[in-house]
């Protein structure tokens, strides 16, 4: 097949963030048997070397510059303008901010020329480029990654919304927006059962494939020994609001209690682009903020426990899958373990669950003191990743959707 993949996020290197990782590995798999044309945008941080390297994974790479913000107002007037535009046009400001007229014109001509059999939108932010009539000519697929409506609803419910008033106003508009774009697509793909239920409400499609994220097992090999000690780690892009909240929540409300029991405890916050709110945490005893590191798996392998203290953010978390693949025992929240069978009467124990500070302290203490439990979680978690959460498995399922099987 000739597949046109749309990604306003530049999907390379596949270590920059969740969207980049999923997009890269799906296109890498599809390219084994299909002709891939990738249309993407270049942000200021994308290097010429990264562009050259990405060309090795696609047949045709079409790049447009990331659009500059377009507003004659600032501050409160800009916010009112964005809300008014959302209210009238029905499209989220985050989507409009990425919209490129030149990119739209190129896509329109490409589709009209009959050069593709399938169009995939890698992340729902790219749905804006799909014309309603495209579905009559080619197969159109949106790979949602996570529901923006459900994410906003969760942030309001958990008190982690960046701007409660704004998000309360946006919530019904986000619901209208997601429901509105569904009819343009032949197929809707999601990453979790929770999002599947959400999009079944939004569309008349009962068959919505759930294709979870995966792990590159070569990049995240199982560690060959348990380092012991009292070293905790949290990984992820540190400019993402859900990760910022998780890092601060753990550092402020949980870590001091753990250090009362285990004074030697170190907490590494590992990930690119840490914001001032994250960098500030280094003022606490035992907290290290590394920024981007050459090898995430090296930090994982030397950690005693990986914590996933997410209070918001929908979908299966790459950070959780990567830690489990590396054989690091995981303590995570319901949100951090979403979409994964890690405990239960008939399920091998693969991670410890915690949501309240006291539950984190109890779970981490158990793992600090019990090497047999650490080994049990490591082995069971790795087995789960190998059997259900590799990019090879995800790619196979995605290809079937593209083929209409």
Tab-separated table of C-alpha atoms in Angstrom:
chain	number	residue	atom	x	y	z
A	1	UNK	CA	0.000	0.000	0.000
A	2	UNK	CA	0.886	3.645	-0.354
A	3	UNK	CA	0.418	5.133	3.108
A	4	UNK	CA	0.386	8.861	3.846
A	5	UNK	CA	1.248	9.470	7.504
A	6	UNK	CA	0.538	12.885	9.050
A	7	UNK	CA	2.420	14.002	12.157
A	8	UNK	CA	2.764	17.674	13.062
A	9	UNK	CA	5.190	16.453	15.742
A	10	UNK	CA	8.587	15.555	14.263
A	11	UNK	CA	8.898	11.855	15.207
A	12	UNK	CA	12.643	11.582	15.628
A	13	UNK	CA	14.580	10.698	17.668
A	14	UNK	CA	12.133	8.240	19.263
A	15	UNK	CA	13.346	9.186	22.738
A	16	UNK	CA	11.953	12.714	22.820
A	17	UNK	CA	8.428	11.950	24.048
A	18	UNK	CA	5.411	9.667	23.886
A	19	UNK	CA	3.988	10.998	20.611
A	20	UNK	CA	7.348	10.744	18.861
A	21	UNK	CA	7.960	7.215	20.121
A	22	UNK	CA	4.619	5.794	18.997
A	23	UNK	CA	4.683	7.505	15.604
A	24	UNK	CA	8.254	6.448	14.834
A	25	UNK	CA	7.862	2.786	15.689
A	26	UNK	CA	4.551	2.396	13.842
A	27	UNK	CA	5.958	3.962	10.680
A	28	UNK	CA	9.134	1.891	11.027
A	29	UNK	CA	7.069	-1.308	11.130
A	30	UNK	CA	4.747	-0.351	8.266
A	31	UNK	CA	7.660	0.613	6.053
A	32	UNK	CA	8.817	-3.021	5.951
A	33	UNK	CA	6.053	-3.884	3.451
A	34	UNK	CA	4.519	-0.569	2.379
A	35	UNK	CA	5.495	2.740	0.767
A	36	UNK	CA	5.486	5.458	3.444
A	37	UNK	CA	5.151	9.177	2.782
A	38	UNK	CA	5.521	11.129	6.013
A	39	UNK	CA	4.349	14.742	6.226
A	40	UNK	CA	5.596	16.484	9.350
A	41	UNK	CA	6.678	19.834	10.779
A	42	UNK	CA	10.056	21.063	11.909
A	43	UNK	CA	10.297	22.787	15.249
A	44	UNK	CA	13.254	24.944	16.258
A	45	UNK	CA	14.940	22.136	18.211
A	46	UNK	CA	14.982	19.670	15.267
A	47	UNK	CA	18.502	19.350	13.822
A	48	UNK	CA	19.641	18.709	10.247
A	49	UNK	CA	21.204	15.449	11.438
A	50	UNK	CA	17.873	14.248	12.840
A	51	UNK	CA	16.159	15.050	9.543
A	52	UNK	CA	18.796	13.100	7.627
A	53	UNK	CA	18.433	10.121	9.974
A	54	UNK	CA	14.620	10.090	9.722
A	55	UNK	CA	14.859	9.890	5.916
A	56	UNK	CA	16.301	6.382	6.352
A	57	UNK	CA	12.978	5.178	7.776
A	58	UNK	CA	10.529	6.526	5.168
A	59	UNK	CA	10.277	6.567	1.386
A	60	UNK	CA	9.343	10.238	1.123
A	61	UNK	CA	9.770	12.863	3.844
A	62	UNK	CA	7.885	16.133	3.413
A	63	UNK	CA	8.690	18.820	5.998
A	64	UNK	CA	6.957	22.110	6.710
A	65	UNK	CA	8.024	24.725	9.274
A	66	UNK	CA	6.065	24.814	12.529
A	67	UNK	CA	3.614	27.747	12.215
A	68	UNK	CA	4.339	30.797	14.341
A	69	UNK	CA	1.703	31.939	16.858
A	70	UNK	CA	-0.786	34.211	15.125
A	71	UNK	CA	-2.415	36.765	17.396
A	72	UNK	CA	-2.709	40.534	17.556
A	73	UNK	CA	-3.413	40.362	21.278
A	74	UNK	CA	-1.533	39.363	24.416
A	75	UNK	CA	-2.443	38.269	27.913
A	76	UNK	CA	-6.135	38.202	28.792
A	77	UNK	CA	-7.220	39.452	25.337
A	78	UNK	CA	-5.387	36.552	23.693
A	79	UNK	CA	-7.111	34.078	26.013
A	80	UNK	CA	-10.512	35.572	25.206
A	81	UNK	CA	-9.690	35.429	21.497
A	82	UNK	CA	-8.702	31.731	21.736
A	83	UNK	CA	-11.849	30.835	23.644
A	84	UNK	CA	-14.039	32.763	21.203
A	85	UNK	CA	-12.434	31.028	18.227
A	86	UNK	CA	-12.922	27.625	19.879
A	87	UNK	CA	-16.547	28.431	20.667
A	88	UNK	CA	-17.333	29.533	17.106
A	89	UNK	CA	-15.145	27.233	14.980
A	90	UNK	CA	-15.299	24.167	17.213
A	91	UNK	CA	-11.609	23.295	16.860
A	92	UNK	CA	-9.276	23.195	19.869
A	93	UNK	CA	-6.719	26.061	20.075
A	94	UNK	CA	-3.921	23.503	20.457
A	95	UNK	CA	-4.876	22.099	17.054
A	96	UNK	CA	-5.236	25.486	15.363
A	97	UNK	CA	-1.814	26.576	16.684
A	98	UNK	CA	-0.196	23.758	14.700
A	99	UNK	CA	-2.247	24.242	11.549
A	100	UNK	CA	-0.273	24.978	8.376
A	101	UNK	CA	-2.106	26.249	5.293
A	102	UNK	CA	0.821	25.161	3.108
A	103	UNK	CA	0.740	21.676	4.592
A	104	UNK	CA	-3.014	21.487	3.969
A	105	UNK	CA	-2.587	22.500	0.326
A	106	UNK	CA	0.084	19.837	-0.189
A	107	UNK	CA	-2.104	17.138	1.386
A	108	UNK	CA	-5.135	18.167	-0.705
A	109	UNK	CA	-3.150	17.882	-3.950
A	110	UNK	CA	-1.586	14.575	-2.914
A	111	UNK	CA	-4.974	13.002	-2.148
A	112	UNK	CA	-6.552	14.409	-5.329
A	113	UNK	CA	-3.738	12.886	-7.388
A	114	UNK	CA	-4.651	9.410	-6.105
A	115	UNK	CA	-1.156	8.700	-4.822
A	116	UNK	CA	-2.197	7.065	-1.537
A	117	UNK	CA	-4.449	4.228	-0.386
A	118	UNK	CA	-4.475	5.108	3.309
A	119	UNK	CA	-4.037	8.293	5.366
A	120	UNK	CA	-3.119	7.979	9.032
A	121	UNK	CA	-3.221	10.848	11.526
A	122	UNK	CA	-0.582	10.119	14.160
A	123	UNK	CA	-2.203	11.796	17.166
A	124	UNK	CA	-5.621	13.382	16.895
A	125	UNK	CA	-4.128	16.883	16.583
A	126	UNK	CA	-3.607	16.038	12.894
A	127	UNK	CA	-7.312	15.394	12.234
A	128	UNK	CA	-7.654	19.004	11.049
A	129	UNK	CA	-5.972	18.099	7.738
A	130	UNK	CA	-8.590	15.489	6.851
A	131	UNK	CA	-11.388	16.755	4.619
A	132	UNK	CA	-14.755	14.985	5.110
A	133	UNK	CA	-14.786	13.832	1.472
A	134	UNK	CA	-11.339	12.153	1.748
A	135	UNK	CA	-13.082	9.102	3.213
A	136	UNK	CA	-14.822	8.556	-0.140
A	137	UNK	CA	-11.453	8.241	-1.912
A	138	UNK	CA	-9.071	6.638	0.596
A	139	UNK	CA	-9.078	4.898	3.956
A	140	UNK	CA	-8.710	7.492	6.727
A	141	UNK	CA	-7.387	6.513	10.175
A	142	UNK	CA	-6.932	8.594	13.312
A	143	UNK	CA	-4.541	7.175	15.917
A	144	UNK	CA	-5.859	9.095	18.910
A	145	UNK	CA	-3.071	8.434	21.488
A	146	UNK	CA	-5.352	9.805	24.240
A	147	UNK	CA	-8.696	11.587	24.515
A	148	UNK	CA	-8.233	15.315	25.145
A	149	UNK	CA	-11.740	15.515	26.610
A	150	UNK	CA	-11.144	12.640	29.039
A	151	UNK	CA	-7.749	14.081	30.012
A	152	UNK	CA	-9.253	17.500	30.776
A	153	UNK	CA	-12.089	15.877	32.734
A	154	UNK	CA	-9.593	13.869	34.780
A	155	UNK	CA	-7.428	16.909	35.531
A	156	UNK	CA	-10.447	18.815	36.805
A	157	UNK	CA	-11.590	15.844	38.890
A	158	UNK	CA	-8.161	15.324	40.478
A	159	UNK	CA	-7.378	19.005	41.043
A	160	UNK	CA	-4.349	18.916	38.725
A	161	UNK	CA	-5.738	21.275	36.060
A	162	UNK	CA	-3.255	23.990	35.106
A	163	UNK	CA	-6.094	26.533	34.908
A	164	UNK	CA	-9.321	25.329	36.520
A	165	UNK	CA	-11.561	28.128	35.218
A	166	UNK	CA	-10.281	27.851	31.655
A	167	UNK	CA	-10.491	24.053	31.607
A	168	UNK	CA	-14.021	24.110	33.038
A	169	UNK	CA	-15.060	26.380	30.167
A	170	UNK	CA	-13.203	24.258	27.612
A	171	UNK	CA	-14.512	20.872	28.795
A	172	UNK	CA	-17.879	20.835	26.923
A	173	UNK	CA	-16.144	22.310	23.870
A	174	UNK	CA	-13.538	19.518	23.906
A	175	UNK	CA	-16.319	16.948	24.043
A	176	UNK	CA	-18.032	18.606	21.073
A	177	UNK	CA	-14.698	18.801	19.230
A	178	UNK	CA	-13.755	15.130	19.621
A	179	UNK	CA	-17.242	13.964	18.760
A	180	UNK	CA	-17.258	16.267	15.725
A	181	UNK	CA	-14.172	14.886	13.982
A	182	UNK	CA	-15.049	11.183	14.329
A	183	UNK	CA	-17.301	10.947	11.205
A	184	UNK	CA	-14.365	11.921	8.955
A	185	UNK	CA	-12.561	8.670	9.649
A	186	UNK	CA	-12.927	5.144	8.326
A	187	UNK	CA	-11.245	3.865	11.498
A	188	UNK	CA	-10.477	5.201	14.968
A	189	UNK	CA	-7.557	3.639	16.869
A	190	UNK	CA	-7.011	4.111	20.627
A	191	UNK	CA	-4.418	2.941	23.148
A	192	UNK	CA	-6.630	1.878	26.082
A	193	UNK	CA	-9.999	0.275	26.799
A	194	UNK	CA	-10.959	3.457	28.657
A	195	UNK	CA	-10.527	5.560	25.516
A	196	UNK	CA	-12.339	2.909	23.487
A	197	UNK	CA	-15.431	3.321	25.669
A	198	UNK	CA	-15.128	7.103	25.335
A	199	UNK	CA	-14.959	7.058	21.542
A	200	UNK	CA	-17.765	4.538	21.247
A	201	UNK	CA	-19.903	7.254	22.839
A	202	UNK	CA	-18.596	9.842	20.380
A	203	UNK	CA	-19.056	7.790	17.213
A	204	UNK	CA	-21.314	5.086	15.808
A	205	UNK	CA	-18.357	2.708	15.558
A	206	UNK	CA	-18.548	-0.303	17.843
A	207	UNK	CA	-15.319	-1.747	16.401
A	208	UNK	CA	-12.590	0.540	17.715
A	209	UNK	CA	-9.214	-1.253	17.829
A	210	UNK	CA	-7.177	-0.875	21.007
A	211	UNK	CA	-3.482	-0.852	20.091
A	212	UNK	CA	-1.317	-0.203	23.167
A	213	UNK	CA	2.126	1.332	23.069
A	214	UNK	CA	5.166	-0.905	23.022
A	215	UNK	CA	8.834	-1.065	23.950
A	216	UNK	CA	11.964	-1.518	21.878
A	217	UNK	CA	13.447	-4.501	23.731
A	218	UNK	CA	16.909	-3.837	22.299
A	219	UNK	CA	16.951	-0.337	23.798
A	220	UNK	CA	15.507	-1.553	27.111
A	221	UNK	CA	17.118	-4.915	27.916
A	222	UNK	CA	16.406	-6.748	31.166
A	223	UNK	CA	18.981	-5.795	33.794
A	224	UNK	CA	21.407	-8.555	34.775
A	225	UNK	CA	21.501	-7.835	38.515
A	226	UNK	CA	19.555	-6.155	41.298
A	227	UNK	CA	21.552	-3.154	42.597
A	228	UNK	CA	19.713	-3.105	45.939
A	229	UNK	CA	20.092	0.108	47.919
A	230	UNK	CA	17.613	2.983	48.246
A	231	UNK	CA	17.512	4.629	44.830
A	232	UNK	CA	14.191	5.756	43.337
A	233	UNK	CA	13.642	6.993	39.792
A	234	UNK	CA	10.922	8.774	37.825
A	235	UNK	CA	11.326	9.158	34.048
A	236	UNK	CA	9.665	11.170	31.302
A	237	UNK	CA	9.635	14.509	29.487
A	238	UNK	CA	9.773	17.051	32.282
A	239	UNK	CA	7.930	19.839	30.484
A	240	UNK	CA	4.710	17.802	30.316
A	241	UNK	CA	2.135	18.987	32.861
A	242	UNK	CA	1.230	15.466	34.063
A	243	UNK	CA	4.908	14.635	34.694
A	244	UNK	CA	5.546	17.968	36.409
A	245	UNK	CA	2.634	17.303	38.747
A	246	UNK	CA	3.821	13.736	39.429
A	247	UNK	CA	7.398	14.795	40.185
A	248	UNK	CA	6.283	17.551	42.553
A	249	UNK	CA	3.637	15.390	44.242
A	250	UNK	CA	6.152	12.629	44.953
A	251	UNK	CA	8.958	14.973	46.032
A	252	UNK	CA	6.811	17.095	48.333
A	253	UNK	CA	4.350	14.630	49.836
A	254	UNK	CA	5.966	11.184	49.695
A	255	UNK	CA	9.774	11.359	49.551
A	256	UNK	CA	10.245	13.097	52.955
A	257	UNK	CA	8.271	10.318	54.666
A	258	UNK	CA	10.366	7.649	52.961
A	259	UNK	CA	13.572	9.441	53.964
A	260	UNK	CA	12.472	9.373	57.606
A	261	UNK	CA	12.639	5.564	57.403
A	262	UNK	CA	15.529	5.338	54.927
A	263	UNK	CA	17.718	8.483	55.185
A	264	UNK	CA	19.991	7.323	52.342
A	265	UNK	CA	17.155	7.441	49.796
A	266	UNK	CA	17.974	9.184	46.497
A	267	UNK	CA	15.289	10.302	44.025
A	268	UNK	CA	16.399	10.764	40.402
A	269	UNK	CA	14.067	12.746	38.124
A	270	UNK	CA	15.299	11.797	34.656
A	271	UNK	CA	14.003	13.371	31.460
A	272	UNK	CA	14.427	16.164	28.968
A	273	UNK	CA	13.421	19.830	29.229
A	274	UNK	CA	12.821	20.150	33.011
A	275	UNK	CA	10.790	23.258	33.804
A	276	UNK	CA	11.674	25.698	36.624
A	277	UNK	CA	9.068	23.954	38.835
A	278	UNK	CA	10.953	20.668	38.369
A	279	UNK	CA	14.461	22.166	38.687
A	280	UNK	CA	13.377	23.734	41.975
A	281	UNK	CA	12.980	20.255	43.466
A	282	UNK	CA	16.790	19.887	43.538
A	283	UNK	CA	16.725	22.089	46.621
A	284	UNK	CA	15.316	19.131	48.530
A	285	UNK	CA	17.753	16.675	50.109
A	286	UNK	CA	18.348	13.602	47.958
A	287	UNK	CA	16.642	14.901	44.782
A	288	UNK	CA	18.569	14.902	41.463
A	289	UNK	CA	17.137	16.466	38.295
A	290	UNK	CA	19.267	15.237	35.394
A	291	UNK	CA	17.681	16.745	32.291
A	292	UNK	CA	18.125	14.733	29.100
A	293	UNK	CA	20.532	11.809	29.461
A	294	UNK	CA	22.388	9.764	26.808
A	295	UNK	CA	20.879	6.483	28.012
A	296	UNK	CA	17.657	6.228	29.988
A	297	UNK	CA	18.084	2.499	30.510
A	298	UNK	CA	21.415	3.012	32.336
A	299	UNK	CA	19.634	5.125	34.946
A	300	UNK	CA	16.847	2.565	35.200
A	301	UNK	CA	19.241	-0.344	35.679
A	302	UNK	CA	20.970	1.274	38.655
A	303	UNK	CA	17.678	2.136	40.409
A	304	UNK	CA	16.102	0.098	43.161
A	305	UNK	CA	12.512	1.079	42.349
A	306	UNK	CA	10.815	3.105	39.609
A	307	UNK	CA	7.882	5.223	40.770
A	308	UNK	CA	5.036	6.273	38.444
A	309	UNK	CA	3.081	8.695	40.684
A	310	UNK	CA	0.798	10.017	37.913
A	311	UNK	CA	-2.394	11.751	38.987
A	312	UNK	CA	-3.495	12.681	35.476
A	313	UNK	CA	-2.704	11.873	31.834
A	314	UNK	CA	-4.589	9.175	29.950
A	315	UNK	CA	-3.303	6.156	28.065
A	316	UNK	CA	-0.687	3.484	28.647
A	317	UNK	CA	2.478	5.190	29.850
A	318	UNK	CA	5.678	4.533	27.911
A	319	UNK	CA	7.631	5.204	31.097
A	320	UNK	CA	5.857	2.315	32.828
A	321	UNK	CA	6.466	-0.086	29.942
A	322	UNK	CA	10.136	0.898	29.703
A	323	UNK	CA	10.764	0.406	33.421
A	324	UNK	CA	9.043	-2.980	33.364
A	325	UNK	CA	11.013	-4.047	30.294
A	326	UNK	CA	14.254	-3.056	32.024
A	327	UNK	CA	13.368	-5.226	35.007
A	328	UNK	CA	13.014	-2.389	37.504
A	329	UNK	CA	10.284	-2.974	40.132
A	330	UNK	CA	7.468	-0.450	39.666
A	331	UNK	CA	5.263	1.313	42.186
A	332	UNK	CA	2.567	3.236	40.346
A	333	UNK	CA	-0.823	4.875	40.645
A	334	UNK	CA	-3.992	3.690	38.924
A	335	UNK	CA	-3.256	6.300	36.250
A	336	UNK	CA	0.384	5.242	35.953
A	337	UNK	CA	-0.598	1.576	35.550
A	338	UNK	CA	-3.556	2.239	33.257
A	339	UNK	CA	-4.193	-0.451	30.657
A	340	UNK	CA	-1.870	-3.000	32.305
A	341	UNK	CA	-2.830	-6.186	34.127
A	342	UNK	CA	-0.387	-6.022	37.035
A	343	UNK	CA	-2.332	-7.428	39.994
A	344	UNK	CA	-5.485	-9.312	40.918
A	345	UNK	CA	-6.537	-12.779	42.021
A	346	UNK	CA	-5.698	-14.479	38.713
A	347	UNK	CA	-2.863	-12.151	37.608
A	348	UNK	CA	0.821	-12.623	38.483
A	349	UNK	CA	2.027	-9.688	40.572
A	350	UNK	CA	3.886	-7.387	38.160
A	351	UNK	CA	3.858	-4.028	39.985
A	352	UNK	CA	2.697	-2.542	43.282
A	353	UNK	CA	-0.218	-0.118	43.213
A	354	UNK	CA	-0.343	3.106	45.261
A	355	UNK	CA	-2.382	6.287	45.081
A	356	UNK	CA	-2.143	7.892	48.526
A	357	UNK	CA	1.172	8.993	50.075
A	358	UNK	CA	0.866	6.354	52.815
A	359	UNK	CA	0.363	3.643	50.175
A	360	UNK	CA	3.530	4.725	48.353
A	361	UNK	CA	5.527	4.653	51.568
A	362	UNK	CA	4.266	1.152	52.398
A	363	UNK	CA	4.899	-0.251	48.904
A	364	UNK	CA	8.362	1.260	48.529
A	365	UNK	CA	9.342	0.081	52.013
A	366	UNK	CA	8.297	-3.458	51.074
A	367	UNK	CA	10.528	-3.365	48.021
A	368	UNK	CA	13.494	-1.792	49.797
A	369	UNK	CA	13.423	-4.583	52.367
A	370	UNK	CA	12.477	-7.593	50.264
A	371	UNK	CA	14.843	-8.606	47.415
A	372	UNK	CA	12.693	-11.668	46.652
A	373	UNK	CA	9.698	-9.418	45.976
A	374	UNK	CA	11.830	-7.179	43.759
A	375	UNK	CA	12.928	-10.212	41.736
A	376	UNK	CA	9.349	-11.450	41.440
A	377	UNK	CA	8.100	-8.141	40.074
A	378	UNK	CA	11.065	-7.828	37.704
A	379	UNK	CA	10.577	-11.256	36.138
A	380	UNK	CA	6.784	-11.062	35.841
A	381	UNK	CA	6.880	-7.537	34.404
A	382	UNK	CA	9.461	-8.417	31.760
A	383	UNK	CA	7.427	-11.468	30.715
A	384	UNK	CA	4.336	-9.252	30.280
A	385	UNK	CA	6.215	-6.783	28.057
A	386	UNK	CA	7.700	-9.529	25.893
A	387	UNK	CA	4.321	-11.208	25.334
A	388	UNK	CA	2.025	-8.177	24.883
A	389	UNK	CA	3.799	-4.820	24.625
A	390	UNK	CA	6.456	-4.769	21.926
A	391	UNK	CA	6.384	-2.417	18.941
A	392	UNK	CA	6.392	-5.489	16.692
A	393	UNK	CA	3.045	-6.541	18.166
A	394	UNK	CA	1.641	-2.995	17.954
A	395	UNK	CA	2.814	-2.682	14.346
A	396	UNK	CA	1.142	-5.947	13.351
A	397	UNK	CA	-2.203	-4.770	14.718
A	398	UNK	CA	-1.849	-1.329	13.114
A	399	UNK	CA	-1.078	-2.887	9.740
A	400	UNK	CA	-4.277	-4.928	9.955
A	401	UNK	CA	-6.281	-1.740	10.479
A	402	UNK	CA	-4.584	-0.158	7.438
A	403	UNK	CA	-5.371	-3.245	5.365
A	404	UNK	CA	-8.980	-3.301	6.581
A	405	UNK	CA	-8.645	-6.746	8.178
